[in-house]
Amino acid sequence: MSEAIKIDVWSDIACPWCYIGKRNLERGLAEVAADADAPRVEVEYHSFELSPDTPVDFEGSQVDYLPRHKGISREQAGQMLERVTGVAAEAGLAYRFDLLQHTNTVKAHELLHFAKAHGRQLEMVERLMSAYFIEGRHLGRTDELVSLAADVGLPADEARAALESQRHLGDVRADQEQAVAYGINGVPFFVIDGQYGVSGAQPPEAFAQITRQLWAERAGQPANAAAG
């Protein structure tokens, strides 16, 4: 049996395109899962902070944040959010920027590494992104993060201890250093089987195509023969 295709994803909890990219990746992989010779795929998420200087308690809305961070007008910020909301809806995500609480995400990334150590990273990524973009939860606060950890079946006391001790901060920094080594300066960024770098929230069919291609190459057959 061929070894699983590895997809390493660099993303930030506070990146709207990362959640869209996550959903598109899942849809693409669901498509190839129906193939006669379905590829085996392993997905792992890695930490990337888009705005590490953001305070835990940011005063203002997303429309306040974007002009300061990107140097655009409030009108442009509103148009940008409207566009992203529309693209997210096409991916099945109901973004609520009116509820969003902008914050520093390093603690959320530490929690993802805690979840990874317990075999629940994928569930934790989904729970955090949903909490941030759809539910308006404050992901910079330890109590909130511990509650979300419990939602995916992680031990709350252990999650709190890990966050308060910064046990996984070194893991977060290692991911960030690897991103620098790869030349990643924006997310989402997908490293597929260590061979291909894919930037941005690509459509589902793009992920399906490259996964089929790699699987077919391993079997020594044309890519179109992998789609049953």
Coordinates of N, CA and C in Angstrom, one line a residue:
M1 N 0.8 -1.2 0.0 CA 0.0 0.0 0.0 C 0.9 1.2 0.0
S2 N 0.6 2.2 -0.9 CA 1.3 3.4 -1.0 C 1.2 4.2 0.3
E3 N 2.3 4.9 0.6 CA 2.3 5.8 1.8 C 1.4 7.0 1.6
A4 N 0.8 7.5 2.6 CA -0.2 8.6 2.5 C 0.5 9.8 2.0
I5 N -0.3 10.6 1.2 CA 0.1 11.9 0.7 C 0.0 12.9 1.9
K6 N 1.1 13.6 2.2 CA 1.1 14.5 3.3 C 0.8 15.9 2.9
I7 N -0.1 16.6 3.5 CA -0.4 18.0 3.2 C -0.2 18.8 4.5
D8 N 0.8 19.7 4.4 CA 1.1 20.5 5.5 C 0.6 21.9 5.2
V9 N -0.2 22.4 6.2 CA -1.0 23.7 6.0 C -0.5 24.7 7.0
W10 N 0.0 25.8 6.5 CA 0.4 27.0 7.3 C -0.8 27.9 7.3
S11 N -1.4 28.3 8.5 CA -2.5 29.1 8.5 C -2.6 29.9 9.8
D12 N -3.5 30.9 9.9 CA -3.7 31.6 11.1 C -5.2 31.5 11.4
I13 N -5.5 31.3 12.7 CA -6.9 31.3 13.1 C -7.7 32.5 12.7
A14 N -7.0 33.7 12.7 CA -7.6 35.0 12.4 C -7.6 35.3 10.9
C15 N -7.3 34.3 10.0 CA -7.2 34.6 8.6 C -8.4 34.1 7.9
P16 N -9.3 35.0 7.4 CA -10.5 34.5 6.8 C -10.3 33.6 5.6
W17 N -9.3 33.9 4.8 CA -9.0 33.0 3.6 C -8.5 31.6 4.0
C18 N -7.9 31.5 5.3 CA -7.5 30.2 5.7 C -8.7 29.3 6.0
Y19 N -9.7 29.8 6.6 CA -10.9 29.0 6.8 C -11.5 28.6 5.5
I20 N -11.6 29.5 4.5 CA -12.1 29.2 3.2 C -11.2 28.1 2.5
G21 N -9.9 28.3 2.6 CA -9.0 27.3 2.1 C -9.1 26.0 2.7
K22 N -9.3 26.0 4.0 CA -9.5 24.7 4.7 C -10.8 24.0 4.2
R23 N -11.9 24.7 4.0 CA -13.1 24.1 3.6 C -12.9 23.6 2.1
N24 N -12.2 24.4 1.3 CA -12.0 23.9 -0.1 C -11.1 22.7 -0.2
L25 N -10.1 22.7 0.7 CA -9.3 21.5 0.8 C -10.1 20.2 1.1
E26 N -11.0 20.4 2.1 CA -11.8 19.3 2.6 C -12.7 18.8 1.4
R27 N -13.3 19.8 0.7 CA -14.2 19.4 -0.4 C -13.4 18.7 -1.5
G28 N -12.2 19.1 -1.8 CA -11.4 18.5 -2.8 C -11.0 17.1 -2.4
L29 N -10.7 16.9 -1.2 CA -10.3 15.6 -0.7 C -11.5 14.6 -0.6
A30 N -12.7 15.2 -0.3 CA -13.9 14.4 -0.3 C -14.2 13.9 -1.7
E31 N -13.9 14.7 -2.7 CA -14.1 14.3 -4.1 C -13.3 13.1 -4.5
V32 N -12.0 13.2 -4.2 CA -11.1 12.1 -4.5 C -11.3 10.8 -3.7
A33 N -11.9 11.0 -2.5 CA -12.2 9.9 -1.7 C -13.2 8.9 -2.3
A34 N -13.9 9.4 -3.3 CA -14.9 8.6 -4.0 C -14.3 7.8 -5.2
D35 N -13.0 8.1 -5.5 CA -12.3 7.4 -6.6 C -12.2 5.9 -6.3
A36 N -12.1 5.1 -7.4 CA -11.9 3.6 -7.2 C -10.7 3.3 -6.4
D37 N -9.6 4.0 -6.7 CA -8.3 3.9 -6.0 C -8.1 5.2 -5.2
A38 N -8.9 5.4 -4.2 CA -8.8 6.7 -3.4 C -7.5 6.9 -2.8
P39 N -6.9 8.1 -3.0 CA -5.7 8.4 -2.3 C -5.8 8.4 -0.8
R40 N -4.8 8.0 -0.1 CA -4.7 8.2 1.4 C -4.0 9.5 1.6
V41 N -4.6 10.4 2.5 CA -4.1 11.7 2.7 C -4.0 12.0 4.2
E42 N -2.9 12.6 4.6 CA -2.7 13.0 6.0 C -2.5 14.5 6.0
V43 N -3.3 15.3 6.8 CA -3.3 16.7 6.8 C -2.8 17.2 8.2
E44 N -1.8 18.1 8.2 CA -1.3 18.6 9.4 C -1.3 20.2 9.3
Y45 N -1.7 20.8 10.4 CA -1.7 22.3 10.4 C -0.5 22.9 11.2
H46 N 0.0 24.0 10.7 CA 1.2 24.6 11.3 C 0.8 26.1 11.6
S47 N 1.5 26.6 12.5 CA 1.2 28.0 13.0 C 1.9 29.1 12.2
F48 N 1.1 30.2 12.0 CA 1.5 31.4 11.3 C 0.7 32.5 11.9
E49 N 1.4 33.5 12.4 CA 0.7 34.7 12.9 C 0.7 35.9 11.9
L50 N -0.4 36.3 11.4 CA -0.5 37.4 10.4 C -0.2 38.7 11.1
S51 N -0.6 38.8 12.4 CA -0.4 40.1 13.0 C 0.0 39.9 14.5
P52 N 1.3 39.4 14.7 CA 1.7 39.1 16.1 C 1.7 40.2 17.1
D53 N 1.7 41.5 16.6 CA 1.7 42.6 17.5 C 0.3 43.1 17.9
T54 N -0.7 42.3 17.5 CA -2.1 42.7 17.9 C -2.2 42.4 19.4
P55 N -2.8 43.3 20.1 CA -3.1 43.1 21.6 C -4.2 42.0 21.7
V56 N -4.2 41.4 22.9 CA -5.2 40.4 23.2 C -6.6 41.1 23.2
D57 N -6.7 42.2 23.7 CA -8.0 42.9 23.7 C -7.9 44.1 22.8
F58 N -8.2 43.9 21.5 CA -8.2 45.0 20.5 C -9.4 45.8 20.7
E59 N -9.3 47.1 20.7 CA -10.4 48.0 20.8 C -10.9 48.4 19.4
G60 N -12.1 47.9 19.1 CA -12.6 48.2 17.8 C -13.0 47.0 17.0
S61 N -13.7 47.3 15.9 CA -14.2 46.2 15.0 C -13.2 45.8 13.9
Q62 N -13.5 44.9 13.1 CA -12.6 44.5 12.0 C -12.5 45.7 11.0
V63 N -13.5 46.5 10.9 CA -13.4 47.7 10.0 C -12.4 48.7 10.6
D64 N -12.3 48.7 11.9 CA -11.3 49.6 12.6 C -9.9 49.0 12.4
Y65 N -9.8 47.7 12.5 CA -8.5 47.0 12.4 C -7.8 47.1 11.1
L66 N -8.6 46.8 10.0 CA -8.0 46.7 8.7 C -7.3 48.0 8.2
P67 N -7.9 49.2 8.4 CA -7.2 50.4 8.0 C -5.8 50.6 8.7
R68 N -5.8 50.2 10.0 CA -4.5 50.4 10.7 C -3.5 49.3 10.3
H69 N -3.9 48.1 10.0 CA -3.0 47.1 9.6 C -2.6 47.1 8.2
K70 N -3.5 47.4 7.3 CA -3.2 47.4 5.9 C -3.1 48.7 5.2
G71 N -3.4 49.8 5.9 CA -3.2 51.1 5.4 C -4.3 51.4 4.3
I72 N -5.5 51.0 4.5 CA -6.6 51.2 3.6 C -7.6 52.0 4.3
S73 N -8.6 52.6 3.5 CA -9.7 53.4 4.1 C -10.7 52.5 4.7
R74 N -11.6 53.1 5.5 CA -12.7 52.3 6.1 C -13.6 51.8 5.0
E75 N -13.8 52.6 4.0 CA -14.7 52.2 2.9 C -14.1 51.0 2.2
Q76 N -12.8 51.0 1.9 CA -12.1 49.9 1.3 C -12.2 48.6 2.2
A77 N -12.1 48.9 3.5 CA -12.1 47.7 4.5 C -13.5 47.1 4.4
G78 N -14.5 47.9 4.4 CA -15.9 47.4 4.3 C -16.1 46.6 3.0
Q79 N -15.6 47.1 1.9 CA -15.7 46.4 0.6 C -15.0 45.1 0.7
M80 N -13.8 45.1 1.3 CA -13.0 43.9 1.4 C -13.8 42.8 2.2
L81 N -14.3 43.2 3.3 CA -15.1 42.3 4.2 C -16.3 41.7 3.5
E82 N -17.0 42.6 2.7 CA -18.1 42.2 2.0 C -17.8 41.1 0.9
R83 N -16.6 41.3 0.3 CA -16.2 40.3 -0.7 C -15.8 39.0 -0.1
V84 N -15.1 39.1 1.0 CA -14.7 37.8 1.7 C -15.9 37.1 2.2
T85 N -16.9 37.8 2.7 CA -18.1 37.2 3.2 C -18.8 36.4 2.1
G86 N -18.8 37.0 0.9 CA -19.4 36.4 -0.2 C -18.7 35.1 -0.6
V87 N -17.4 35.2 -0.7 CA -16.6 34.0 -1.0 C -16.8 32.9 0.0
A88 N -16.8 33.3 1.3 CA -17.0 32.3 2.4 C -18.3 31.6 2.2
A89 N -19.3 32.4 1.9 CA -20.7 31.8 1.7 C -20.7 30.8 0.6
E90 N -19.9 31.0 -0.4 CA -19.8 30.0 -1.5 C -19.2 28.7 -1.0
A91 N -18.3 28.8 0.0 CA -17.7 27.7 0.6 C -18.5 27.1 1.7
G92 N -19.7 27.6 2.0 CA -20.6 27.1 3.0 C -20.4 27.7 4.4
L93 N -19.7 28.8 4.5 CA -19.3 29.4 5.7 C -20.1 30.8 5.9
A94 N -20.8 30.9 7.0 CA -21.5 32.2 7.3 C -20.7 33.1 8.2
Y95 N -19.8 33.8 7.6 CA -19.0 34.7 8.4 C -19.8 35.8 9.0
R96 N -19.4 36.2 10.3 CA -20.1 37.3 11.0 C -19.0 38.3 11.5
F97 N -18.6 39.1 10.6 CA -17.6 40.1 10.9 C -18.1 41.2 11.9
D98 N -19.5 41.3 12.0 CA -20.1 42.2 13.0 C -19.9 41.7 14.4
L99 N -19.7 40.4 14.6 CA -19.5 39.8 15.9 C -18.0 39.5 16.2
L100 N -17.2 39.5 15.2 CA -15.8 39.1 15.4 C -15.0 40.0 16.4
Q101 N -14.3 39.3 17.3 CA -13.4 39.9 18.3 C -12.0 39.7 17.9
H102 N -11.4 40.8 17.3 CA -10.0 40.7 16.9 C -9.1 40.6 18.1
T103 N -8.1 39.7 18.0 CA -7.2 39.4 19.1 C -5.9 38.8 18.6
N104 N -5.0 38.7 19.6 CA -3.7 38.0 19.3 C -4.0 36.5 19.3
T105 N -3.4 35.8 18.3 CA -3.7 34.4 18.2 C -2.7 33.4 18.7
V106 N -1.6 33.9 19.3 CA -0.6 33.0 19.7 C -1.1 31.9 20.7
K107 N -2.0 32.2 21.6 CA -2.5 31.2 22.5 C -3.3 30.2 21.8
A108 N -4.1 30.6 20.8 CA -4.9 29.7 20.0 C -3.9 28.7 19.3
H109 N -2.8 29.2 18.8 CA -1.8 28.3 18.1 C -1.2 27.3 19.1
E110 N -1.0 27.8 20.3 CA -0.5 26.9 21.4 C -1.5 25.8 21.6
L111 N -2.8 26.1 21.7 CA -3.8 25.1 21.9 C -3.8 24.1 20.7
L112 N -3.6 24.6 19.5 CA -3.6 23.6 18.4 C -2.5 22.6 18.5
H113 N -1.4 23.0 19.1 CA -0.3 22.0 19.3 C -0.6 21.1 20.4
F114 N -1.3 21.6 21.5 CA -1.8 20.7 22.5 C -2.7 19.7 22.0
A115 N -3.6 20.1 21.1 CA -4.6 19.2 20.5 C -3.9 18.2 19.6
K116 N -2.9 18.6 18.9 CA -2.1 17.7 18.0 C -1.5 16.6 18.9
A117 N -1.0 17.0 20.0 CA -0.4 16.0 20.9 C -1.4 14.9 21.4
H118 N -2.7 15.3 21.4 CA -3.8 14.4 21.8 C -4.5 13.8 20.6
G119 N -4.0 14.0 19.4 CA -4.7 13.5 18.2 C -6.0 14.1 17.8
R120 N -6.1 15.4 18.2 CA -7.4 16.1 17.9 C -7.1 17.4 17.2
Q121 N -6.0 17.6 16.5 CA -5.7 18.8 15.9 C -6.7 19.3 14.8
L122 N -7.2 18.4 13.9 CA -8.1 18.8 12.9 C -9.4 19.3 13.5
E123 N -9.9 18.6 14.5 CA -11.1 19.0 15.2 C -11.0 20.3 15.8
M124 N -9.8 20.6 16.4 CA -9.5 21.8 17.1 C -9.4 23.0 16.1
V125 N -8.8 22.8 15.0 CA -8.7 23.9 14.0 C -10.1 24.3 13.6
E126 N -11.0 23.3 13.3 CA -12.3 23.6 12.9 C -13.1 24.4 14.0
R127 N -12.9 23.9 15.2 CA -13.7 24.5 16.3 C -13.2 26.0 16.5
L128 N -11.9 26.2 16.4 CA -11.4 27.6 16.7 C -11.8 28.5 15.6
M129 N -11.8 28.1 14.3 CA -12.1 29.0 13.2 C -13.6 29.3 13.2
S130 N -14.4 28.3 13.5 CA -15.9 28.5 13.6 C -16.2 29.5 14.7
A131 N -15.5 29.3 15.9 CA -15.7 30.1 17.0 C -15.4 31.6 16.7
Y132 N -14.3 31.8 16.0 CA -13.8 33.1 15.7 C -14.6 33.8 14.6
F133 N -14.9 33.2 13.5 CA -15.5 33.8 12.3 C -17.0 33.8 12.3
I134 N -17.6 32.8 13.0 CA -19.0 32.6 13.0 C -19.7 33.0 14.3
E135 N -19.1 32.6 15.4 CA -19.7 32.8 16.7 C -19.3 34.0 17.5
G136 N -18.2 34.7 17.1 CA -17.7 35.9 17.7 C -17.1 35.6 19.1
R137 N -16.5 34.4 19.3 CA -15.8 34.1 20.5 C -14.5 34.8 20.6
H138 N -14.0 35.1 21.9 CA -12.8 35.8 22.1 C -11.6 34.7 22.3
L139 N -10.8 34.5 21.2 CA -9.8 33.5 21.2 C -8.5 33.9 21.8
G140 N -8.4 35.1 22.4 CA -7.2 35.5 23.1 C -7.2 35.2 24.6
R141 N -8.4 34.7 25.1 CA -8.6 34.5 26.5 C -8.5 33.0 26.8
T142 N -7.7 32.7 27.9 CA -7.5 31.3 28.2 C -8.8 30.5 28.6
D143 N -9.7 31.2 29.3 CA -10.9 30.5 29.7 C -11.7 30.1 28.5
E144 N -11.8 31.0 27.5 CA -12.5 30.7 26.2 C -11.9 29.5 25.5
L145 N -10.6 29.6 25.4 CA -9.8 28.5 24.7 C -10.0 27.1 25.4
V146 N -10.0 27.1 26.7 CA -10.2 25.9 27.4 C -11.6 25.3 27.2
S147 N -12.6 26.2 27.2 CA -13.9 25.8 26.9 C -14.0 25.2 25.5
L148 N -13.4 25.8 24.5 CA -13.4 25.2 23.1 C -12.6 23.9 23.0
A149 N -11.6 23.8 23.8 CA -10.8 22.5 23.9 C -11.7 21.4 24.4
A150 N -12.5 21.7 25.4 CA -13.4 20.7 26.0 C -14.5 20.3 24.9
D151 N -14.9 21.3 24.1 CA -15.9 21.0 23.0 C -15.5 19.9 22.1
V152 N -14.1 19.7 21.9 CA -13.7 18.6 21.0 C -13.1 17.4 21.8
G153 N -13.5 17.4 23.0 CA -13.1 16.2 23.8 C -11.8 16.2 24.5
L154 N -11.1 17.4 24.5 CA -9.8 17.5 25.2 C -10.0 17.7 26.7
P155 N -9.1 17.2 27.5 CA -9.2 17.5 28.9 C -8.9 18.9 29.3
A156 N -10.0 19.5 29.9 CA -9.9 21.0 30.1 C -8.8 21.4 31.1
D157 N -8.6 20.6 32.1 CA -7.5 20.9 33.1 C -6.2 20.9 32.5
E158 N -5.9 19.9 31.6 CA -4.6 19.8 31.0 C -4.5 20.9 29.9
A159 N -5.5 21.2 29.2 CA -5.4 22.3 28.3 C -5.1 23.6 29.0
R160 N -5.7 23.9 30.1 CA -5.4 25.1 30.9 C -4.0 25.1 31.3
A161 N -3.5 24.0 31.8 CA -2.1 23.9 32.3 C -1.1 24.2 31.2
A162 N -1.4 23.6 30.0 CA -0.5 23.8 28.9 C -0.5 25.2 28.4
L163 N -1.6 25.9 28.4 CA -1.7 27.3 28.0 C -1.0 28.2 29.0
E164 N -1.3 28.0 30.3 CA -0.7 28.9 31.3 C 0.8 28.7 31.5
S165 N 1.3 27.5 31.2 CA 2.7 27.3 31.2 C 3.5 27.6 29.9
Q166 N 2.7 27.9 28.9 CA 3.3 28.1 27.5 C 4.1 26.9 27.1
R167 N 3.6 25.7 27.4 CA 4.3 24.5 27.1 C 4.6 24.3 25.6
H168 N 3.6 24.8 24.8 CA 3.8 24.6 23.3 C 4.2 25.8 22.6
L169 N 4.6 26.9 23.3 CA 5.0 28.1 22.6 C 6.2 27.8 21.7
G170 N 7.1 26.9 22.1 CA 8.3 26.6 21.3 C 7.9 25.9 20.0
D171 N 6.8 25.1 20.1 CA 6.3 24.4 18.9 C 5.7 25.4 17.9
V172 N 5.1 26.5 18.4 CA 4.5 27.5 17.6 C 5.7 28.2 16.8
R173 N 6.7 28.6 17.6 CA 7.9 29.3 17.0 C 8.6 28.4 16.0
A174 N 8.7 27.1 16.2 CA 9.3 26.2 15.3 C 8.5 26.2 14.0
D175 N 7.2 26.2 14.0 CA 6.4 26.3 12.8 C 6.7 27.6 12.0
Q176 N 6.8 28.6 12.8 CA 7.0 29.9 12.2 C 8.4 30.0 11.5
E177 N 9.4 29.4 12.2 CA 10.7 29.4 11.6 C 10.8 28.5 10.3
Q178 N 10.0 27.5 10.3 CA 9.9 26.6 9.1 C 9.3 27.4 8.0
A179 N 8.3 28.2 8.3 CA 7.6 29.0 7.3 C 8.6 30.0 6.7
V180 N 9.5 30.6 7.5 CA 10.5 31.5 7.0 C 11.5 30.7 6.1
A181 N 11.8 29.5 6.5 CA 12.8 28.7 5.7 C 12.2 28.4 4.3
Y182 N 10.9 28.2 4.3 CA 10.2 27.9 3.0 C 9.9 29.1 2.2
G183 N 10.1 30.3 2.8 CA 9.8 31.5 2.1 C 8.3 31.9 2.1
I184 N 7.6 31.3 3.1 CA 6.1 31.6 3.2 C 5.9 33.0 3.9
N185 N 5.3 33.9 3.2 CA 5.0 35.2 3.8 C 3.5 35.5 3.8
G186 N 2.7 34.6 3.4 CA 1.2 34.8 3.5 C 0.5 33.4 3.6
V187 N -0.6 33.5 4.2 CA -1.4 32.2 4.4 C -2.8 32.4 3.9
P188 N -3.5 31.2 3.5 CA -3.0 29.9 3.7 C -1.9 29.5 2.7
F189 N -1.1 28.6 3.1 CA 0.0 28.0 2.3 C 0.0 26.5 2.5
F190 N -0.1 25.8 1.4 CA -0.1 24.3 1.5 C 1.1 23.7 0.9
V191 N 1.8 22.9 1.6 CA 3.0 22.2 1.1 C 2.5 20.7 0.9
I192 N 2.4 20.3 -0.3 CA 1.8 19.0 -0.6 C 2.9 18.0 -0.9
D193 N 3.0 17.0 0.0 CA 4.0 15.9 -0.2 C 5.4 16.4 -0.2
G194 N 5.7 17.6 0.3 CA 7.0 18.1 0.3 C 7.5 18.5 -1.0
Q195 N 6.6 18.5 -2.1 CA 7.0 18.7 -3.4 C 6.4 20.0 -4.0
Y196 N 5.2 20.3 -3.7 CA 4.5 21.4 -4.3 C 4.0 22.4 -3.2
G197 N 4.3 23.7 -3.5 CA 3.8 24.8 -2.6 C 2.6 25.4 -3.3
V198 N 1.5 25.4 -2.6 CA 0.2 26.0 -3.2 C -0.2 27.2 -2.3
S199 N -0.3 28.3 -2.8 CA -0.6 29.5 -2.0 C -2.1 30.0 -2.2
G200 N -2.7 30.4 -1.2 CA -4.0 30.9 -1.3 C -5.1 29.9 -1.2
A201 N -6.4 30.4 -1.1 CA -7.6 29.5 -0.9 C -8.0 29.0 -2.3
Q202 N -7.3 28.0 -2.8 CA -7.6 27.5 -4.1 C -8.9 26.7 -4.1
P203 N -9.6 26.6 -5.3 CA -10.9 25.9 -5.4 C -10.7 24.4 -5.1
P204 N -11.8 23.7 -4.7 CA -11.7 22.3 -4.4 C -11.1 21.5 -5.5
E205 N -11.4 21.8 -6.7 CA -10.9 21.0 -7.8 C -9.4 21.0 -8.0
A206 N -8.8 22.1 -7.5 CA -7.3 22.2 -7.6 C -6.7 21.2 -6.7
F207 N -7.2 21.1 -5.5 CA -6.7 20.2 -4.5 C -7.0 18.7 -5.0
A208 N -8.1 18.5 -5.5 CA -8.4 17.2 -6.1 C -7.5 16.8 -7.2
Q209 N -7.2 17.7 -8.1 CA -6.3 17.4 -9.2 C -4.9 17.0 -8.8
I210 N -4.3 17.9 -7.9 CA -2.9 17.6 -7.5 C -2.8 16.3 -6.6
T211 N -3.9 16.0 -5.9 CA -3.8 14.8 -5.1 C -3.9 13.6 -6.0
R212 N -4.8 13.6 -6.9 CA -4.9 12.5 -7.9 C -3.6 12.3 -8.7
Q213 N -3.0 13.5 -9.1 CA -1.7 13.4 -9.8 C -0.6 12.7 -9.0
L214 N -0.5 13.1 -7.8 CA 0.5 12.5 -6.9 C 0.3 11.0 -6.7
W215 N -1.0 10.7 -6.5 CA -1.3 9.3 -6.2 C -1.1 8.4 -7.4
A216 N -1.4 9.0 -8.6 CA -1.2 8.2 -9.8 C 0.3 8.0 -10.1
E217 N 1.1 9.1 -9.8 CA 2.5 9.0 -10.0 C 3.1 7.8 -9.2
R218 N 2.6 7.7 -8.0 CA 3.1 6.6 -7.1 C 2.8 5.2 -7.6
A219 N 1.6 5.2 -8.3 CA 1.2 3.9 -8.8 C 1.7 3.7 -10.2
G220 N 2.4 4.7 -10.8 CA 3.0 4.5 -12.1 C 2.0 4.5 -13.2
Q221 N 0.9 5.3 -13.0 CA -0.1 5.3 -14.0 C -0.5 6.8 -14.4
P222 N -1.1 7.0 -15.5 CA -1.6 8.4 -15.8 C -2.5 8.9 -14.8
A223 N -2.5 10.3 -14.5 CA -3.3 10.9 -13.5 C -4.8 10.6 -13.8
N224 N -5.2 10.6 -15.0 CA -6.7 10.5 -15.3 C -7.2 9.1 -15.0
A225 N -6.2 8.1 -14.9 CA -6.7 6.8 -14.6 C -7.0 6.6 -13.1
A226 N -6.5 7.6 -12.3 CA -6.7 7.5 -10.8 C -8.2 7.8 -10.5
A227 N -8.9 8.6 -11.3 CA -10.2 9.0 -11.0 C -11.2 7.9 -11.6
G228 N -11.8 7.1 -10.6 CA -12.6 6.0 -11.1 C -14.0 6.5 -11.5

